[in-house]
Amino acid sequence: MTSTTGVMRPTSGGPVEVAVSGLHKSFGTLKVLRGIDLEIRKGQVVCVIGPSGSGKSTLLRCINLLEEPTAGTVTVGGIELTDPDCDIDAARRRIGMVFQQFNLFGHLTVLDNITLPQRRVLGTGAAEATRVARANLERVGLADKVDAYPAQLSGGQQQRAAIARALAMEPAVMLFDEPTSALDPELVGDVLAVMRSLAEEGMTMMVVTHEMSFAREVADRVIFMDGGVVVEDGPPAQVIGAPAHERTRRFLTRVLDPAKASLEPAQD
């Protein structure tokens, strides 16, 4: 397939990699997800947008079972994670997760941050773990930072190191939970460039983001969520360029044209 930027990408019409059916999540009496149904095919890049509190991050955390769904099923790579008999630790190895905060160990070098999960979770030998770590640091543009500590890196470099750590586990799916929200504006571009390159390589990705230009240029699909449900799901040109729902239009007006939105009465 070809993205809107004209970059050739592997086809995203492959088998279903992620399937979510009837997904509900409540925290006490607060209903955060209200029956989510979606499928992501191998090689697809799906961006999830929506206002704060719409359930975007909770959806990602339920897919990785960092949050246990109240009801519904989550299947990744043909394995149902919500099956009581599922080996969750084994199933999670197929899923890479990148958070808003970088979650690097401050007392370890960048290299050790990336080799540690391989050795402890996958049982990889030291030499192979180091080889894989170096390869992925080069992949994200940090080949010269192997001996640095997180505090010696910029926020953007720390996030790229976190992406390298996830990639080193050789996941089938990468989940990104607002990966640029904690970064200074001038550091966002380098992280998004790494994510673009992963998309071009055919990585299956689900990205919660407020970066509309990234969603417009890189995503195969954009999902707009509000109130714990999927309001719209379609190509970027449709959901961002010509949204069908008034709620989506209001959200995009506020994100894309804050000056205009400030003159309108609040309706959320």
Coordinates of C-alpha atoms in Angstrom, one line a residue:
M1 CA 0.0 0.0 0.0
T2 CA 1.0 3.7 -0.3
S3 CA 0.5 6.1 2.6
T4 CA -0.6 9.7 2.0
T5 CA 3.0 10.8 2.0
G6 CA 3.7 8.6 -1.0
V7 CA 5.9 6.1 0.9
M8 CA 5.4 2.5 -0.2
R9 CA 4.5 0.3 2.7
P10 CA 3.8 -3.5 2.9
T11 CA 0.2 -4.3 2.4
S12 CA -2.0 -4.1 5.5
G13 CA -4.6 -6.6 4.2
G14 CA -3.0 -9.5 6.1
P15 CA -4.5 -11.7 8.8
V16 CA -6.1 -10.2 11.9
E17 CA -3.4 -9.5 14.5
V18 CA -5.5 -7.9 17.2
A19 CA -9.2 -8.6 17.8
V20 CA -11.3 -6.9 20.5
S21 CA -14.9 -7.9 21.0
G22 CA -17.5 -6.6 23.4
L23 CA -14.8 -4.9 25.5
H24 CA -16.0 -3.2 28.7
K25 CA -13.9 -1.7 31.5
S26 CA -15.2 -0.1 34.7
F27 CA -13.4 1.3 37.7
G28 CA -16.0 0.9 40.4
T29 CA -19.1 2.7 39.2
L30 CA -17.1 4.6 36.5
K31 CA -17.7 3.0 33.0
V32 CA -14.6 3.8 30.9
L33 CA -15.1 1.4 28.0
R34 CA -18.6 0.6 26.8
G35 CA -18.4 -2.3 24.3
I36 CA -15.5 -1.8 22.0
D37 CA -15.3 -4.0 18.9
L38 CA -12.3 -3.7 16.5
E39 CA -9.8 -5.6 14.5
I40 CA -6.3 -4.7 13.4
R41 CA -4.7 -6.6 10.6
K42 CA -1.0 -7.4 10.3
G43 CA 0.9 -4.4 9.0
Q44 CA -1.8 -1.9 9.8
V45 CA -1.1 1.4 11.6
V46 CA -4.2 2.5 13.6
C47 CA -4.2 5.8 15.3
V48 CA -6.7 6.4 18.2
I49 CA -7.7 10.0 18.8
G50 CA -10.2 11.6 21.1
P51 CA -10.6 13.9 24.1
S52 CA -9.1 13.2 27.5
G53 CA -11.1 10.7 29.4
S54 CA -12.5 9.0 26.3
G55 CA -10.9 5.7 27.1
K56 CA -8.1 5.6 24.6
S57 CA -5.3 4.7 27.0
T58 CA -7.5 2.3 28.9
L59 CA -8.2 0.5 25.6
L60 CA -4.5 0.0 25.0
R61 CA -3.9 -1.2 28.6
C62 CA -6.7 -3.7 28.2
I63 CA -5.2 -5.0 25.0
N64 CA -2.0 -5.7 26.8
L65 CA -4.0 -6.8 29.9
L66 CA -2.2 -4.3 32.1
E67 CA -5.9 -3.6 33.0
E68 CA -8.2 -6.5 33.2
P69 CA -11.3 -6.0 31.2
T70 CA -14.6 -6.1 33.0
A71 CA -16.2 -8.0 30.1
G72 CA -15.3 -9.0 26.5
T73 CA -12.4 -10.6 24.8
V74 CA -8.9 -9.6 23.6
T75 CA -7.1 -11.8 21.1
V76 CA -3.6 -11.1 19.8
G77 CA -1.9 -13.3 17.2
G78 CA -4.7 -15.9 17.6
I79 CA -4.2 -16.2 21.3
E80 CA -7.1 -15.0 23.5
L81 CA -5.4 -13.1 26.4
T82 CA -8.7 -12.9 28.3
D83 CA -9.0 -16.7 28.4
P84 CA -8.5 -17.7 32.1
D85 CA -6.1 -20.5 31.0
C86 CA -3.9 -18.1 28.9
D87 CA -0.3 -17.8 29.8
I88 CA -0.3 -14.0 30.0
D89 CA 3.4 -13.5 30.3
A90 CA 4.0 -15.6 27.2
A91 CA 1.3 -13.9 25.3
R92 CA 2.6 -10.4 26.2
R93 CA 5.9 -11.2 24.6
R94 CA 4.1 -10.6 21.3
I95 CA 3.2 -7.1 22.3
G96 CA 5.5 -4.1 22.7
M97 CA 4.3 -1.2 24.8
V98 CA 5.6 2.4 24.8
F99 CA 4.2 4.7 27.5
Q100 CA 3.9 8.4 27.9
Q101 CA 6.7 8.3 30.5
F102 CA 9.9 6.4 29.5
N103 CA 10.1 4.0 32.4
L104 CA 13.8 3.4 32.0
F105 CA 15.9 2.3 34.9
G106 CA 18.0 5.3 36.0
H107 CA 20.8 3.3 37.5
L108 CA 21.4 1.2 34.3
T109 CA 23.0 2.3 31.1
V110 CA 20.9 2.5 27.9
L111 CA 22.5 -0.8 26.8
D112 CA 21.6 -2.5 30.0
N113 CA 18.1 -1.2 30.0
I114 CA 17.6 -3.0 26.7
T115 CA 19.4 -6.2 27.4
L116 CA 17.8 -6.8 30.9
P117 CA 14.3 -7.6 29.6
Q118 CA 15.7 -9.9 26.9
R119 CA 17.8 -11.9 29.4
R120 CA 15.1 -12.1 32.2
V121 CA 12.0 -12.6 30.1
L122 CA 13.2 -14.3 27.0
G123 CA 16.2 -16.1 28.5
T124 CA 18.5 -14.6 25.9
G125 CA 22.3 -15.0 26.4
A126 CA 24.4 -12.0 27.2
A127 CA 26.2 -11.8 23.9
E128 CA 23.0 -12.2 21.8
A129 CA 21.1 -9.7 24.0
T130 CA 23.8 -7.2 23.5
R131 CA 23.8 -7.7 19.7
V132 CA 20.1 -7.2 19.5
A133 CA 20.2 -4.2 21.8
R134 CA 22.9 -2.5 19.7
A135 CA 21.0 -3.3 16.5
N136 CA 17.8 -1.7 17.8
L137 CA 19.6 1.3 19.2
E138 CA 21.0 1.9 15.7
R139 CA 17.5 1.5 14.4
V140 CA 16.3 4.4 16.5
G141 CA 19.4 6.6 16.0
L142 CA 21.0 6.0 19.3
A143 CA 24.0 3.8 18.4
D144 CA 26.3 6.3 20.1
K145 CA 24.4 6.3 23.4
V146 CA 24.9 2.7 24.6
D147 CA 27.0 3.6 27.6
A148 CA 24.9 6.7 28.6
Y149 CA 22.5 6.7 31.5
P150 CA 18.9 7.9 31.1
A151 CA 19.6 11.2 33.0
Q152 CA 22.2 12.0 30.4
L153 CA 19.7 11.8 27.5
S154 CA 17.0 14.3 26.4
G155 CA 13.4 13.3 26.7
G156 CA 13.2 12.4 23.0
Q157 CA 16.3 10.2 23.3
Q158 CA 14.9 8.5 26.4
Q159 CA 11.7 7.7 24.5
R160 CA 13.6 6.4 21.5
A161 CA 15.6 4.2 23.9
A162 CA 12.2 2.9 25.3
I163 CA 11.1 2.1 21.7
A164 CA 14.4 0.2 21.1
R165 CA 13.8 -1.7 24.4
A166 CA 10.3 -2.8 23.1
L167 CA 11.6 -3.7 19.7
A168 CA 14.4 -5.8 21.1
M169 CA 11.7 -8.2 22.4
E170 CA 10.7 -8.8 18.7
P171 CA 7.0 -8.0 19.2
A172 CA 4.4 -8.7 16.5
V173 CA 2.4 -5.6 17.6
M174 CA 3.5 -2.2 19.0
L175 CA 1.2 -0.2 21.2
F176 CA 2.1 3.5 21.7
D177 CA 0.3 5.4 24.5
E178 CA 0.7 9.1 23.6
P179 CA 4.5 8.6 23.2
T180 CA 5.2 12.3 22.5
S181 CA 2.9 13.9 25.1
A182 CA 5.7 14.3 27.7
L183 CA 8.2 15.8 25.3
D184 CA 9.2 19.4 24.5
P185 CA 7.8 20.3 21.1
E186 CA 11.3 20.4 19.4
L187 CA 11.9 16.8 20.5
V188 CA 8.7 15.3 19.1
G189 CA 9.9 15.1 15.5
D190 CA 12.7 12.6 16.1
V191 CA 10.3 10.2 17.9
L192 CA 7.7 10.4 15.2
A193 CA 10.4 9.8 12.6
V194 CA 11.3 6.5 14.3
M195 CA 7.6 5.6 14.3
R196 CA 7.2 6.5 10.7
S197 CA 10.2 4.2 9.8
L198 CA 8.5 1.3 11.8
A199 CA 5.3 1.9 9.8
E200 CA 7.3 1.7 6.5
E201 CA 8.8 -1.6 7.6
G202 CA 5.3 -3.0 8.1
M203 CA 5.1 -3.1 11.9
T204 CA 1.6 -3.5 13.2
M205 CA 1.0 -0.5 15.3
M206 CA -1.8 1.0 17.5
V207 CA -1.0 4.6 18.5
V208 CA -2.9 6.8 20.9
T209 CA -1.9 10.3 19.9
H210 CA -2.8 13.9 19.6
E211 CA -0.4 14.4 16.7
M212 CA -2.9 14.9 13.9
S213 CA -0.3 15.3 11.2
F214 CA 1.2 11.9 12.1
A215 CA -2.2 10.3 12.0
R216 CA -3.1 11.9 8.7
E217 CA 0.2 11.0 7.0
V218 CA 1.0 7.5 8.5
A219 CA -2.1 5.8 9.7
D220 CA -4.1 3.3 7.6
R221 CA -7.1 3.9 9.9
V222 CA -8.0 6.5 12.4
I223 CA -10.4 5.7 15.3
F224 CA -12.1 8.5 17.1
M225 CA -13.3 7.6 20.6
D226 CA -15.5 9.5 23.0
G227 CA -17.3 8.4 26.1
G228 CA -15.8 4.9 26.0
V229 CA -17.1 4.0 22.6
V230 CA -15.8 4.2 19.0
V231 CA -17.6 7.1 17.3
E232 CA -15.8 6.9 13.9
D233 CA -13.4 4.4 12.3
G234 CA -12.0 4.8 8.9
P235 CA -9.2 6.2 6.7
P236 CA -7.5 9.4 7.8
A237 CA -9.0 11.3 4.8
Q238 CA -12.5 10.4 6.0
V239 CA -12.2 10.6 9.8
I240 CA -9.9 13.7 9.9
G241 CA -10.6 15.2 6.5
A242 CA -14.4 14.7 6.3
P243 CA -15.8 13.4 9.6
A244 CA -19.3 12.1 9.6
H245 CA -20.2 12.9 13.2
E246 CA -20.7 16.3 14.8
R247 CA -18.8 15.2 17.9
T248 CA -15.7 14.3 15.8
R249 CA -16.0 17.6 14.0
R250 CA -16.1 19.6 17.2
F251 CA -13.1 17.7 18.6
L252 CA -11.0 18.3 15.4
T253 CA -11.9 21.9 15.3
R254 CA -10.5 22.4 18.8
V255 CA -7.4 20.4 18.0
L256 CA -6.6 21.8 14.6
D257 CA -7.9 25.3 15.0
P258 CA -7.8 26.3 18.7
A259 CA -8.3 30.0 17.9
K260 CA -11.5 29.3 16.1
A261 CA -12.7 26.8 18.8
S262 CA -12.1 29.4 21.5
L263 CA -14.8 31.5 20.0
E264 CA -17.4 28.7 20.1
P265 CA -19.5 27.8 23.2
A266 CA -18.3 24.6 24.9
Q267 CA -20.5 21.6 24.1
D268 CA -18.6 18.7 25.5

